[in-house]
Short mmCIF file of C-alpha atoms and ligand atoms in Angstrom, two decimals:
data_model
loop_
_atom_site.label_atom_id
_atom_site.label_comp_id
_atom_site.label_asym_id
_atom_site.label_seq_id
_atom_site.Cartn_x
_atom_site.Cartn_y
_atom_site.Cartn_z
CA MET A 1 -93.89 -107.40 81.88
CA LYS A 2 -97.05 -105.75 80.59
CA CYS A 3 -99.39 -103.27 82.21
CA TYR A 4 -102.79 -102.43 80.74
CA ILE A 5 -104.31 -99.22 82.17
CA THR A 6 -107.67 -97.72 81.20
CA THR A 7 -109.63 -94.53 81.88
CA PRO A 8 -113.40 -94.46 81.42
CA ILE A 9 -114.46 -93.56 77.90
CA TYR A 10 -116.15 -90.20 78.32
CA TYR A 11 -119.59 -89.23 77.04
CA VAL A 12 -119.46 -86.79 74.15
CA ASN A 13 -122.44 -84.74 75.31
CA ASP A 14 -120.11 -82.82 77.65
CA ILE A 15 -116.89 -80.89 77.04
CA PRO A 16 -113.75 -82.17 78.74
CA HIS A 17 -113.37 -80.60 82.18
CA ILE A 18 -111.24 -80.94 85.28
CA GLY A 19 -113.19 -84.06 86.37
CA HIS A 20 -112.28 -85.99 83.21
CA SER A 21 -108.79 -84.49 83.37
CA TYR A 22 -108.32 -85.78 86.91
CA THR A 23 -108.79 -89.46 86.00
CA THR A 24 -106.90 -89.10 82.74
CA ILE A 25 -103.88 -87.32 84.23
CA ALA A 26 -103.71 -89.82 87.11
CA SER A 27 -103.81 -92.70 84.59
CA ASP A 28 -101.15 -91.00 82.50
CA ILE A 29 -98.86 -90.57 85.51
CA LEU A 30 -99.29 -94.25 86.33
CA ALA A 31 -98.63 -95.22 82.70
CA ARG A 32 -95.47 -93.10 82.54
CA TRP A 33 -94.27 -94.45 85.89
CA LYS A 34 -94.80 -98.04 84.75
CA ARG A 35 -92.96 -97.37 81.49
CA LEU A 36 -90.03 -95.97 83.47
CA ASN A 37 -90.09 -99.20 85.43
CA ASN A 38 -89.72 -101.13 82.21
CA PHE A 39 -93.30 -102.32 81.83
CA ASN A 40 -94.74 -102.71 78.37
CA VAL A 41 -97.66 -100.34 78.89
CA PHE A 42 -100.92 -100.14 76.97
CA PHE A 43 -102.76 -97.03 78.11
CA LEU A 44 -106.27 -96.59 76.77
CA THR A 45 -108.70 -93.71 76.78
CA GLY A 46 -111.51 -92.69 74.44
CA THR A 47 -115.10 -91.58 74.02
CA ASP A 48 -118.47 -93.23 74.62
CA GLU A 49 -120.63 -92.19 71.70
CA HIS A 50 -123.90 -94.14 71.67
CA GLY A 51 -127.17 -93.96 73.59
CA ILE A 52 -130.15 -91.72 74.16
CA LYS A 53 -128.13 -89.03 75.95
CA ILE A 54 -125.97 -88.43 72.89
CA ALA A 55 -128.95 -88.60 70.51
CA ILE A 56 -130.78 -85.94 72.58
CA ALA A 57 -127.69 -83.69 72.82
CA ALA A 58 -127.22 -83.88 69.03
CA LYS A 59 -130.86 -83.03 68.38
CA GLU A 60 -130.67 -80.02 70.71
CA LYS A 61 -127.67 -78.74 68.77
CA GLY A 62 -129.28 -79.37 65.38
CA LYS A 63 -126.64 -81.92 64.43
CA THR A 64 -126.68 -85.59 63.53
CA PRO A 65 -125.37 -87.82 66.33
CA GLN A 66 -122.34 -88.70 64.21
CA GLU A 67 -121.53 -85.00 63.65
CA LEU A 68 -121.74 -84.33 67.37
CA CYS A 69 -119.55 -87.35 68.15
CA ASP A 70 -116.88 -86.33 65.64
CA GLU A 71 -116.80 -82.78 66.95
CA MET A 72 -116.76 -83.66 70.64
CA SER A 73 -114.44 -86.62 70.41
CA ALA A 74 -111.95 -84.28 68.72
CA LYS A 75 -112.27 -81.93 71.71
CA PHE A 76 -111.26 -84.73 74.08
CA LYS A 77 -108.28 -85.54 71.87
CA GLU A 78 -107.27 -81.85 71.86
CA ALA A 79 -107.58 -81.67 75.64
CA TRP A 80 -105.37 -84.73 76.11
CA LYS A 81 -102.82 -83.32 73.69
CA LEU A 82 -102.78 -80.09 75.67
CA LEU A 83 -102.27 -82.00 78.92
CA ASN A 84 -99.50 -84.15 77.44
CA ILE A 85 -101.39 -87.41 77.87
CA SER A 86 -99.35 -90.32 76.51
CA TYR A 87 -102.18 -92.70 75.60
CA THR A 88 -101.41 -95.74 73.47
CA ASP A 89 -104.83 -95.69 71.84
CA PHE A 90 -107.93 -93.52 71.81
CA ILE A 91 -111.04 -95.58 71.14
CA ARG A 92 -114.38 -94.33 69.84
CA THR A 93 -117.37 -96.60 70.20
CA THR A 94 -118.64 -95.58 66.76
CA GLU A 95 -115.61 -97.22 65.12
CA GLN A 96 -116.10 -100.32 62.99
CA ARG A 97 -113.64 -102.39 65.06
CA HIS A 98 -115.85 -101.82 68.10
CA PHE A 99 -119.04 -102.94 66.34
CA ILE A 100 -117.33 -106.25 65.53
CA ALA A 101 -116.29 -106.82 69.16
CA VAL A 102 -119.71 -105.91 70.57
CA GLU A 103 -121.56 -108.14 68.10
CA LYS A 104 -119.29 -111.05 68.99
CA ILE A 105 -119.77 -110.68 72.76
CA VAL A 106 -123.53 -110.22 72.51
CA GLN A 107 -123.91 -113.23 70.21
CA ASP A 108 -121.72 -115.33 72.54
CA LEU A 109 -123.87 -114.43 75.53
CA LEU A 110 -127.02 -115.37 73.61
CA ASP A 111 -125.49 -118.67 72.49
CA LYS A 112 -124.49 -119.49 76.05
CA GLY A 113 -128.01 -118.89 77.31
CA PHE A 114 -127.43 -115.65 79.24
CA ILE A 115 -129.81 -113.51 77.16
CA PHE A 116 -133.60 -113.71 77.18
CA LYS A 117 -136.46 -111.49 76.03
CA LYS A 118 -139.03 -109.93 78.32
CA LYS A 119 -141.47 -107.07 78.55
CA TYR A 120 -140.21 -104.56 81.01
CA GLU A 121 -141.36 -101.42 82.70
CA GLY A 122 -138.87 -99.37 84.65
CA LEU A 123 -137.58 -95.96 85.71
CA TYR A 124 -134.86 -94.78 83.34
CA CYS A 125 -132.36 -92.03 84.18
CA VAL A 126 -131.00 -90.63 80.92
CA GLY A 127 -128.06 -88.96 82.73
CA CYS A 128 -126.87 -92.34 84.04
CA GLU A 129 -128.15 -94.28 81.03
CA ARG A 130 -129.65 -96.93 83.35
CA PHE A 131 -132.85 -98.26 84.83
CA PHE A 132 -133.45 -97.76 88.53
CA THR A 133 -135.72 -99.52 90.99
CA GLN A 134 -137.55 -97.43 93.63
CA LYS A 135 -135.06 -98.51 96.30
CA ASP A 136 -132.12 -97.05 94.34
CA LEU A 137 -133.65 -93.56 94.37
CA ASP A 138 -133.39 -90.87 97.05
CA GLU A 139 -136.21 -89.76 99.34
CA ASN A 140 -137.63 -87.52 96.58
CA GLY A 141 -137.69 -90.34 94.06
CA CYS A 142 -134.70 -88.81 92.24
CA CYS A 143 -131.43 -90.25 90.96
CA SER A 144 -128.88 -89.27 93.61
CA PHE A 145 -126.27 -88.20 91.04
CA HIS A 146 -128.41 -86.17 88.66
CA LYS A 147 -131.14 -85.07 91.09
CA THR A 148 -133.73 -85.70 88.39
CA LYS A 149 -136.75 -87.99 88.43
CA PRO A 150 -136.23 -90.97 86.10
CA ALA A 151 -139.01 -91.39 83.52
CA LEU A 152 -141.19 -94.50 83.42
CA GLN A 153 -140.38 -96.51 80.31
CA SER A 154 -141.94 -99.66 79.06
CA GLU A 155 -140.67 -101.85 76.24
CA GLU A 156 -139.82 -105.37 75.21
CA ASN A 157 -136.09 -105.83 75.66
CA TYR A 158 -133.48 -108.49 75.75
CA PHE A 159 -132.20 -109.11 79.26
CA PHE A 160 -128.89 -110.32 80.64
CA LYS A 161 -129.01 -112.91 83.43
CA LEU A 162 -126.91 -110.85 85.82
CA SER A 163 -128.56 -112.58 88.80
CA SER A 164 -126.94 -115.90 87.92
CA PHE A 165 -123.48 -114.43 88.59
CA GLN A 166 -124.06 -113.30 92.17
CA ASP A 167 -122.15 -116.10 93.94
CA ALA A 168 -119.36 -116.23 91.41
CA LEU A 169 -118.91 -112.46 91.69
CA LEU A 170 -118.91 -112.47 95.48
CA GLU A 171 -116.22 -115.13 95.48
CA ARG A 172 -114.03 -113.24 93.01
CA LEU A 173 -114.44 -109.87 94.73
CA THR A 174 -113.83 -111.10 98.28
CA ASN A 175 -111.36 -113.97 98.12
CA PRO A 176 -107.82 -112.74 97.41
CA ASN A 177 -106.71 -116.33 96.87
CA HIS A 178 -109.15 -116.86 94.03
CA LYS A 179 -107.24 -117.17 90.76
CA GLU A 180 -109.58 -114.60 89.22
CA TYR A 181 -109.62 -112.25 92.22
CA ILE A 182 -110.61 -108.67 91.33
CA GLU A 183 -109.17 -106.11 93.70
CA ILE A 184 -111.51 -103.17 94.27
CA GLN A 185 -109.93 -100.00 95.65
CA PRO A 186 -110.42 -98.16 97.91
CA GLU A 187 -111.54 -100.52 100.67
CA GLU A 188 -114.63 -98.47 101.72
CA ARG A 189 -116.02 -98.54 98.20
CA LYS A 190 -115.29 -102.23 97.91
CA ASN A 191 -117.37 -102.77 101.05
CA GLU A 192 -120.23 -100.77 99.55
CA ILE A 193 -120.15 -102.91 96.40
CA ILE A 194 -120.01 -106.16 98.36
CA GLY A 195 -122.87 -104.98 100.62
CA LYS A 196 -125.03 -104.18 97.61
CA LEU A 197 -124.09 -107.40 95.89
CA LYS A 198 -125.15 -109.42 98.92
CA LEU A 199 -128.63 -107.89 98.72
CA GLY A 200 -129.07 -109.74 95.44
CA LEU A 201 -128.76 -108.98 91.76
CA GLU A 202 -131.53 -108.33 89.29
CA ASP A 203 -131.24 -109.21 85.63
CA ILE A 204 -130.53 -106.13 83.53
CA SER A 205 -131.88 -104.80 80.30
CA PHE A 206 -129.38 -105.61 77.57
CA SER A 207 -130.94 -103.82 74.63
CA ARG A 208 -133.24 -100.92 73.80
CA SER A 209 -135.92 -101.03 71.16
CA ALA A 210 -136.69 -97.33 70.94
CA ILE A 211 -133.11 -96.08 70.57
CA GLU A 212 -131.65 -96.14 67.12
CA TRP A 213 -128.32 -94.51 67.96
CA GLY A 214 -126.43 -97.63 68.94
CA ILE A 215 -125.10 -100.95 67.75
CA PRO A 216 -127.87 -103.22 66.40
CA LEU A 217 -128.16 -106.62 68.06
CA PRO A 218 -126.79 -109.17 65.61
CA PHE A 219 -129.80 -111.44 66.22
CA ASP A 220 -132.51 -108.76 66.22
CA LYS A 221 -131.61 -105.68 64.20
CA LYS A 222 -134.61 -103.74 65.50
CA GLN A 223 -132.95 -103.40 68.89
CA THR A 224 -129.68 -101.72 69.82
CA VAL A 225 -127.22 -102.89 72.46
CA TYR A 226 -127.66 -101.16 75.83
CA VAL A 227 -125.10 -98.33 75.88
CA TRP A 228 -123.32 -99.51 79.03
CA VAL A 229 -122.72 -102.98 77.61
CA ASP A 230 -121.50 -101.36 74.40
CA ALA A 231 -119.22 -99.02 76.36
CA LEU A 232 -117.60 -101.57 78.67
CA ILE A 233 -116.60 -103.78 75.75
CA ASN A 234 -114.31 -100.97 74.51
CA TYR A 235 -111.66 -102.26 76.89
CA ILE A 236 -111.22 -105.42 74.86
CA THR A 237 -111.91 -103.94 71.42
CA ALA A 238 -108.93 -101.60 71.72
CA ILE A 239 -106.44 -104.40 72.28
CA GLY A 240 -107.62 -106.34 69.27
CA TYR A 241 -110.58 -108.47 70.36
CA PRO A 242 -111.76 -110.58 68.55
CA LYS A 243 -109.60 -110.43 65.45
CA ASN A 244 -106.12 -109.84 66.78
CA GLU A 245 -105.62 -112.73 69.15
CA VAL A 246 -101.92 -111.93 69.65
CA THR A 247 -102.30 -108.39 71.02
CA PHE A 248 -105.41 -109.39 72.92
CA GLN A 249 -103.57 -112.23 74.68
CA LYS A 250 -100.62 -109.93 75.25
CA TYR A 251 -102.52 -107.24 77.16
CA TRP A 252 -105.72 -108.78 78.55
CA PRO A 253 -106.70 -108.86 81.40
CA ALA A 254 -106.56 -105.18 82.30
CA ASP A 255 -104.23 -104.45 85.19
CA VAL A 256 -106.27 -101.48 86.33
CA HIS A 257 -109.50 -99.81 85.29
CA LEU A 258 -109.55 -96.28 86.71
CA MET A 259 -112.69 -94.17 87.21
CA ALA A 260 -114.69 -92.21 89.77
CA LYS A 261 -117.11 -93.80 92.21
CA ASP A 262 -120.14 -93.00 90.00
CA ILE A 263 -119.40 -95.89 87.68
CA LEU A 264 -117.70 -98.37 90.00
CA TRP A 265 -120.74 -100.69 90.01
CA PHE A 266 -120.63 -101.07 86.24
CA HIS A 267 -116.93 -101.88 86.31
CA SER A 268 -116.83 -104.19 89.31
CA VAL A 269 -120.10 -106.08 88.85
CA ILE A 270 -121.63 -105.79 85.38
CA TRP A 271 -118.37 -105.90 83.41
CA PRO A 272 -116.97 -108.97 85.20
CA ALA A 273 -120.34 -110.73 84.78
CA ILE A 274 -120.29 -110.08 81.02
CA LEU A 275 -116.73 -111.40 80.85
CA MET A 276 -117.59 -114.48 82.90
CA GLY A 277 -120.57 -115.12 80.66
CA THR A 278 -118.30 -115.24 77.63
CA GLY A 279 -115.50 -117.11 79.40
CA LEU A 280 -112.94 -114.29 79.17
CA PRO A 281 -110.50 -113.51 82.02
CA LEU A 282 -111.40 -110.79 84.53
CA PRO A 283 -109.65 -107.45 85.16
CA LYS A 284 -107.16 -107.52 88.01
CA LYS A 285 -107.99 -104.22 89.66
CA VAL A 286 -110.80 -101.67 89.60
CA TYR A 287 -109.82 -98.41 91.26
CA SER A 288 -112.29 -95.64 91.89
CA HIS A 289 -111.47 -92.14 93.11
CA GLY A 290 -113.86 -89.65 94.66
CA PHE A 291 -115.91 -86.92 93.12
CA PHE A 292 -114.73 -83.43 93.65
CA THR A 293 -116.69 -80.31 94.14
CA LEU A 294 -115.59 -76.76 93.41
CA ASP A 295 -115.85 -74.29 96.29
CA GLY A 296 -118.30 -76.69 97.91
CA ASN A 297 -120.56 -76.92 94.84
CA LYS A 298 -121.13 -79.70 92.38
CA MET A 299 -119.52 -78.72 89.07
CA SER A 300 -122.08 -78.33 86.33
CA LYS A 301 -122.60 -76.56 83.07
CA SER A 302 -125.76 -74.92 84.41
CA LEU A 303 -123.93 -73.48 87.45
CA GLY A 304 -121.23 -72.26 85.06
CA ASN A 305 -118.47 -73.38 87.41
CA VAL A 306 -116.78 -76.01 85.28
CA ILE A 307 -112.98 -75.69 85.04
CA SER A 308 -111.57 -76.58 81.62
CA PRO A 309 -108.11 -78.02 80.94
CA GLN A 310 -107.34 -74.86 78.93
CA GLU A 311 -108.05 -72.61 81.93
CA LEU A 312 -105.77 -74.72 84.11
CA VAL A 313 -102.97 -74.64 81.56
CA ASP A 314 -103.38 -70.89 80.96
CA LYS A 315 -103.01 -70.22 84.65
CA TYR A 316 -100.30 -72.69 85.71
CA GLY A 317 -98.70 -74.13 82.55
CA VAL A 318 -99.12 -77.75 81.48
CA ASP A 319 -96.73 -79.42 83.89
CA ALA A 320 -97.88 -77.57 86.98
CA ALA A 321 -101.54 -78.10 86.02
CA ARG A 322 -100.96 -81.87 85.84
CA TYR A 323 -99.17 -81.86 89.17
CA LEU A 324 -101.73 -79.73 90.98
CA VAL A 325 -104.85 -81.52 89.77
CA VAL A 326 -103.73 -84.91 91.06
CA THR A 327 -102.05 -83.83 94.28
CA LEU A 328 -104.46 -81.32 95.77
CA ILE A 329 -106.81 -83.93 97.22
CA PRO A 330 -106.16 -87.56 98.19
CA PHE A 331 -106.89 -90.08 95.45
CA GLY A 332 -109.88 -92.09 96.72
CA PRO A 333 -112.23 -90.02 98.88
CA ASP A 334 -114.39 -87.12 97.72
CA GLY A 335 -112.79 -83.71 98.03
CA ASP A 336 -113.36 -80.03 97.50
CA ILE A 337 -111.06 -77.89 95.38
CA SER A 338 -110.83 -74.18 94.70
CA TRP A 339 -108.70 -71.86 92.59
CA GLN A 340 -107.27 -70.40 95.82
CA GLU A 341 -106.06 -73.78 97.02
CA LEU A 342 -104.65 -74.73 93.64
CA THR A 343 -102.71 -71.46 93.58
CA LEU A 344 -101.54 -71.86 97.17
CA LYS A 345 -100.19 -75.33 96.40
CA TYR A 346 -98.58 -74.04 93.21
CA ASN A 347 -96.77 -71.30 95.12
CA THR A 348 -95.77 -73.55 98.02
CA ASP A 349 -94.64 -76.69 96.20
CA LEU A 350 -93.48 -75.37 92.85
CA ALA A 351 -92.61 -71.67 93.00
CA ASN A 352 -91.15 -71.62 96.52
CA ASN A 353 -89.81 -75.10 97.08
CA LEU A 354 -88.76 -76.63 93.74
CA GLY A 355 -88.34 -73.43 91.72
CA ASN A 356 -86.32 -71.79 94.44
CA LEU A 357 -84.00 -74.78 94.85
CA ILE A 358 -83.11 -74.84 91.19
CA SER A 359 -82.83 -71.12 90.82
CA ARG A 360 -80.53 -70.59 93.83
CA THR A 361 -78.30 -73.55 92.90
CA ILE A 362 -77.81 -72.40 89.32
CA LYS A 363 -77.30 -68.78 90.38
CA MET A 364 -74.42 -69.79 92.65
CA ALA A 365 -72.87 -71.88 89.88
CA GLU A 366 -73.24 -68.97 87.49
CA LYS A 367 -71.71 -66.46 89.85
CA HIS A 368 -68.75 -68.54 91.02
CA PHE A 369 -68.17 -71.30 88.47
CA ASN A 370 -68.91 -69.82 85.10
CA LEU A 371 -72.24 -71.68 84.78
CA GLN A 372 -70.55 -75.08 84.88
CA VAL A 373 -70.76 -78.07 87.20
CA PRO A 374 -67.93 -77.12 89.60
CA GLU A 375 -64.71 -79.08 89.47
CA THR A 376 -64.54 -81.12 92.67
CA LYS A 377 -64.26 -84.61 94.05
CA PRO A 378 -67.75 -86.13 93.53
CA ASP A 379 -69.77 -85.82 96.72
CA LEU A 380 -72.86 -88.03 96.57
CA GLU A 381 -73.80 -87.95 100.25
CA LEU A 382 -76.78 -85.62 99.84
CA ALA A 383 -78.00 -87.49 96.75
CA LYS A 384 -77.91 -90.70 98.78
CA LYS A 385 -79.86 -89.06 101.60
CA VAL A 386 -82.47 -87.94 99.08
CA THR A 387 -82.62 -91.44 97.65
CA THR A 388 -83.29 -92.86 101.11
CA THR A 389 -86.02 -90.27 101.73
CA ILE A 390 -87.76 -91.08 98.48
CA LYS A 391 -87.04 -94.68 97.83
CA GLU A 392 -89.51 -97.39 98.69
CA SER A 393 -92.50 -95.46 99.89
CA PHE A 394 -92.50 -93.36 96.71
CA ALA A 395 -92.68 -96.46 94.49
CA LEU A 396 -95.33 -98.03 96.70
CA ASN A 397 -97.48 -94.91 96.56
CA MET A 398 -97.07 -94.56 92.81
CA ASP A 399 -98.06 -98.19 92.26
CA ASN A 400 -101.10 -97.71 94.52
CA ILE A 401 -102.01 -94.43 92.76
CA GLN A 402 -101.62 -92.49 96.00
CA LEU A 403 -100.22 -89.63 93.97
CA HIS A 404 -100.71 -86.95 96.62
CA LYS A 405 -98.55 -89.02 98.99
CA ALA A 406 -95.89 -89.68 96.36
CA ALA A 407 -95.74 -85.92 95.65
CA GLU A 408 -95.46 -85.18 99.36
CA ILE A 409 -92.42 -87.45 99.58
CA LEU A 410 -90.80 -85.50 96.73
CA GLN A 411 -91.60 -82.21 98.43
CA ASN A 412 -89.92 -83.54 101.58
CA ALA A 413 -86.85 -84.39 99.54
CA ILE A 414 -86.80 -80.89 98.00
CA THR A 415 -87.15 -79.36 101.47
CA LEU A 416 -84.27 -81.52 102.69
CA VAL A 417 -81.96 -80.09 100.01
CA ASN A 418 -83.16 -76.53 100.62
CA ARG A 419 -82.42 -77.04 104.35
CA GLN A 420 -78.97 -78.39 103.56
CA ILE A 421 -78.29 -75.16 101.67
CA GLU A 422 -79.29 -73.19 104.75
CA ILE A 423 -76.95 -75.35 106.86
CA ASP A 424 -74.03 -75.06 104.43
CA THR A 425 -74.49 -71.28 103.97
CA PRO A 426 -72.74 -71.30 100.59
CA TRP A 427 -72.87 -67.48 100.51
CA THR A 428 -70.30 -67.44 103.34
CA LEU A 429 -68.29 -70.28 101.82
CA ALA A 430 -67.91 -68.08 98.73
CA LYS A 431 -65.79 -65.79 100.88
CA THR A 432 -63.93 -68.44 102.88
CA ASP A 433 -63.68 -71.81 101.16
CA MET A 434 -64.13 -72.11 97.40
CA ASN A 435 -63.30 -75.84 97.43
CA LYS A 436 -66.08 -76.52 99.89
CA LEU A 437 -68.43 -74.31 97.88
CA ALA A 438 -67.65 -76.32 94.73
CA SER A 439 -68.35 -79.55 96.54
CA CYS A 440 -71.64 -78.20 97.99
CA ILE A 441 -73.01 -76.99 94.65
CA TYR A 442 -71.98 -80.25 93.05
CA SER A 443 -73.89 -82.17 95.74
CA TYR A 444 -77.03 -80.05 95.27
CA LEU A 445 -77.00 -80.78 91.54
CA GLN A 446 -76.79 -84.52 92.14
CA ALA A 447 -79.62 -84.39 94.67
CA ILE A 448 -81.78 -82.39 92.25
CA SER A 449 -81.19 -84.93 89.49
CA ILE A 450 -82.56 -87.72 91.69
CA ILE A 451 -85.65 -85.66 92.55
CA ILE A 452 -86.29 -84.73 88.93
CA MET A 453 -86.24 -88.34 87.73
CA HIS A 454 -89.04 -89.02 90.20
CA LEU A 455 -91.00 -85.96 89.10
CA LEU A 456 -90.79 -87.00 85.47
CA SER A 457 -94.12 -88.88 85.37
CA PHE A 458 -95.95 -85.93 86.93
CA MET A 459 -94.28 -83.15 84.96
CA PRO A 460 -92.72 -84.65 81.82
CA SER A 461 -91.78 -81.51 79.87
CA ILE A 462 -90.42 -79.34 82.62
CA SER A 463 -88.50 -82.28 84.11
CA GLU A 464 -86.73 -82.72 80.79
CA LYS A 465 -85.97 -79.00 80.75
CA ILE A 466 -84.62 -79.05 84.32
CA TRP A 467 -82.50 -82.08 83.44
CA GLN A 468 -80.73 -79.92 80.87
CA ILE A 469 -80.55 -76.89 83.14
CA ILE A 470 -78.65 -78.90 85.74
CA GLY A 471 -76.28 -80.27 83.09
CA ALA A 472 -77.27 -83.90 83.68
CA SER A 473 -76.02 -86.24 81.02
CA GLY A 474 -78.01 -88.39 78.60
CA ASN A 475 -81.71 -88.58 77.96
CA ILE A 476 -83.69 -88.27 81.19
CA ASN A 477 -86.12 -91.04 80.26
CA GLU A 478 -83.39 -93.55 79.48
CA THR A 479 -81.36 -92.55 82.51
CA ALA A 480 -84.36 -92.77 84.83
CA LYS A 481 -85.30 -96.19 83.44
CA LYS A 482 -81.85 -97.47 84.26
CA TYR A 483 -81.83 -95.79 87.65
CA PHE A 484 -85.22 -97.23 88.63
CA ILE A 485 -83.96 -100.73 87.85
CA ASP A 486 -80.54 -100.76 89.49
CA ALA A 487 -80.92 -97.76 91.89
CA ILE A 488 -77.24 -96.97 91.38
CA ILE A 489 -75.97 -93.39 91.20
CA PRO A 490 -73.03 -93.32 88.77
CA GLU A 491 -69.65 -92.74 90.44
CA ASN A 492 -69.39 -89.26 88.96
CA GLY A 493 -73.02 -88.39 89.55
CA PHE A 494 -75.61 -87.51 86.92
CA SER A 495 -74.36 -83.94 86.46
CA VAL A 496 -70.75 -84.54 85.57
CA VAL A 497 -67.97 -82.08 86.51
CA ASN A 498 -67.47 -79.27 83.96
CA SER A 499 -70.80 -79.91 82.21
CA GLN A 500 -72.49 -76.78 81.00
CA LEU A 501 -75.45 -75.55 83.05
CA GLN A 502 -78.25 -73.36 81.75
CA THR A 503 -79.89 -70.33 83.30
CA PRO A 504 -83.41 -71.48 84.20
CA GLY A 505 -85.26 -68.19 83.87
CA ILE A 506 -88.25 -68.29 86.16
CA LEU A 507 -89.50 -71.86 85.98
CA PHE A 508 -92.57 -71.32 88.15
CA PRO A 509 -93.43 -67.60 88.39
CA ARG A 510 -95.22 -66.85 91.65
CA ILE A 511 -98.94 -66.32 91.18
CA VAL A 512 -100.73 -63.77 93.34
O1 LIG B 1 -119.75 -92.32 82.90
N1 LIG B 1 -114.90 -85.57 89.98
O2 LIG B 1 -118.81 -91.08 81.18
P1 LIG B 1 -118.70 -89.62 81.83
C1 LIG B 1 -114.11 -86.61 89.65
N2 LIG B 1 -119.33 -92.94 79.46
N3 LIG B 1 -114.17 -87.27 88.48
C2 LIG B 1 -115.05 -86.86 87.57
C3 LIG B 1 -115.91 -85.75 87.83
C4 LIG B 1 -115.79 -85.10 89.09
N4 LIG B 1 -116.53 -84.06 89.44
N5 LIG B 1 -116.67 -85.58 86.74
C5 LIG B 1 -116.32 -86.53 85.83
C6 LIG B 1 -119.35 -92.19 81.75
N6 LIG B 1 -115.34 -87.31 86.32
C7 LIG B 1 -119.36 -93.38 80.80
C8 LIG B 1 -118.18 -94.25 81.11
S1 LIG B 1 -116.67 -96.42 80.72
C9 LIG B 1 -116.86 -97.88 79.97
C10 LIG B 1 -118.10 -95.51 80.32
C11 LIG B 1 -114.66 -88.42 85.59
O3 LIG B 1 -118.34 -88.72 80.70
C12 LIG B 1 -114.61 -89.70 86.40
O4 LIG B 1 -113.59 -90.51 85.87
O5 LIG B 1 -119.89 -89.32 82.63
C13 LIG B 1 -115.95 -90.33 86.11
O6 LIG B 1 -116.00 -91.72 86.43
C14 LIG B 1 -116.04 -90.08 84.63
O7 LIG B 1 -115.46 -88.74 84.45
C15 LIG B 1 -117.47 -90.10 84.09
O8 LIG B 1 -117.41 -89.73 82.75
#
């Protein structure tokens, strides 16, 4: 089975920050989880490089747009490398393959009668790269995201007959039995989209005459394709449209487009309309998460409060940074984050709960069993209890990208094992019953191995390391793949008797 997952392609006028990281890490966790569940995953990210915003940013920096794009796109790639993002492909909209796809779609829409020319005057927000009508603006006449007044622009453009798709869109967004049903998540945002859709759709500008930094229209080279149309098409370019029919058929339609609420309209209305216009299948799911603020403030370069991936990694390490970013606030609604809360969660979940469990288990094995999995009759009771705690709701939450809930389930499982240690009091068993002590430590190691396989998508590197620390056999990825299919714990457990353990050092040093 295949699974095609996409992040937005990010504008290159900004450096990668925690906002971009949030969507990208969440998508990566989903991609890794799906791979472990034997899906053939195509995971796409990239950069959005055309449009007036990029042209202005380049001019301000004294660079050509292409120079800026090359420099900034590389920064996104570096950030994703740092955060251990396992993308299948990184697309740039300035690539030749993308020009070919955009030209084909635009020509198709013209041929099918969905494009027409008209003189237009409208209010354009450069930040959003879109025209607004008065009713879309706030009480001060400003764009509600950028808090700036859009400038009046007048030009002769090509237009896309978006209005002619209103009924077809409503049907596909509201009727789960429709064969081309698009699921919008979360429900509240879906209702907002449907409400707005019911008010009626206006045709949208499809090209710009005054902006050179873009893809020229194949039928009128003096105009460039509107940057949002250009950008959305990236999702089909990357899987081979139009030249590589085989990969395109293999992966399209997308299983989930992930993004924040700011661009949900483009993905759930404009993109499906473009696809319908050309006769291509529609994405299955469009999932938007909230916007987060930092200490109650909007993050912005001018406020100087933007958190970079590097700062997160410097403070917490890569694996913990990935875990914290996606579990601190629920995936869906808006939320506020702060360094204090990130650190508190780090100390609670990772230093105290997980780190402590591993450290105390290995210490006992070191002290009493020569740093080996103790020789005992395999006791899998605790591992089975852990499996029951985690089992179905974990998978359900991972599939629904409720990562904070999935992580909570794992924390409950870790707490369960830590409690069992308190109940067993192995420190007294060491004086009274070495056989029982051996059996207890063995059981903790098996329980930890189950937990770690589930943590693997969140924290890939440290999970691999812990797998070796606890003397578990085989490659963790291969073992987890098998375990997620048959859910069977091998008779002798994952950490086999007499296997060598490793001293963990301090996996998650407490941060004050
Ligand atoms: O909109 N909270 O690019 P963009 C949560 N190029 N997520 C945030 C965030 C925050 N404070 N800030 C940014 C574009 N994001 C277009 C997309 S797709 C065909 C074209 C994340 O660089 C979130 O995923 O402005 C949001 O949707 C995206 O960055 C916007 O990125």
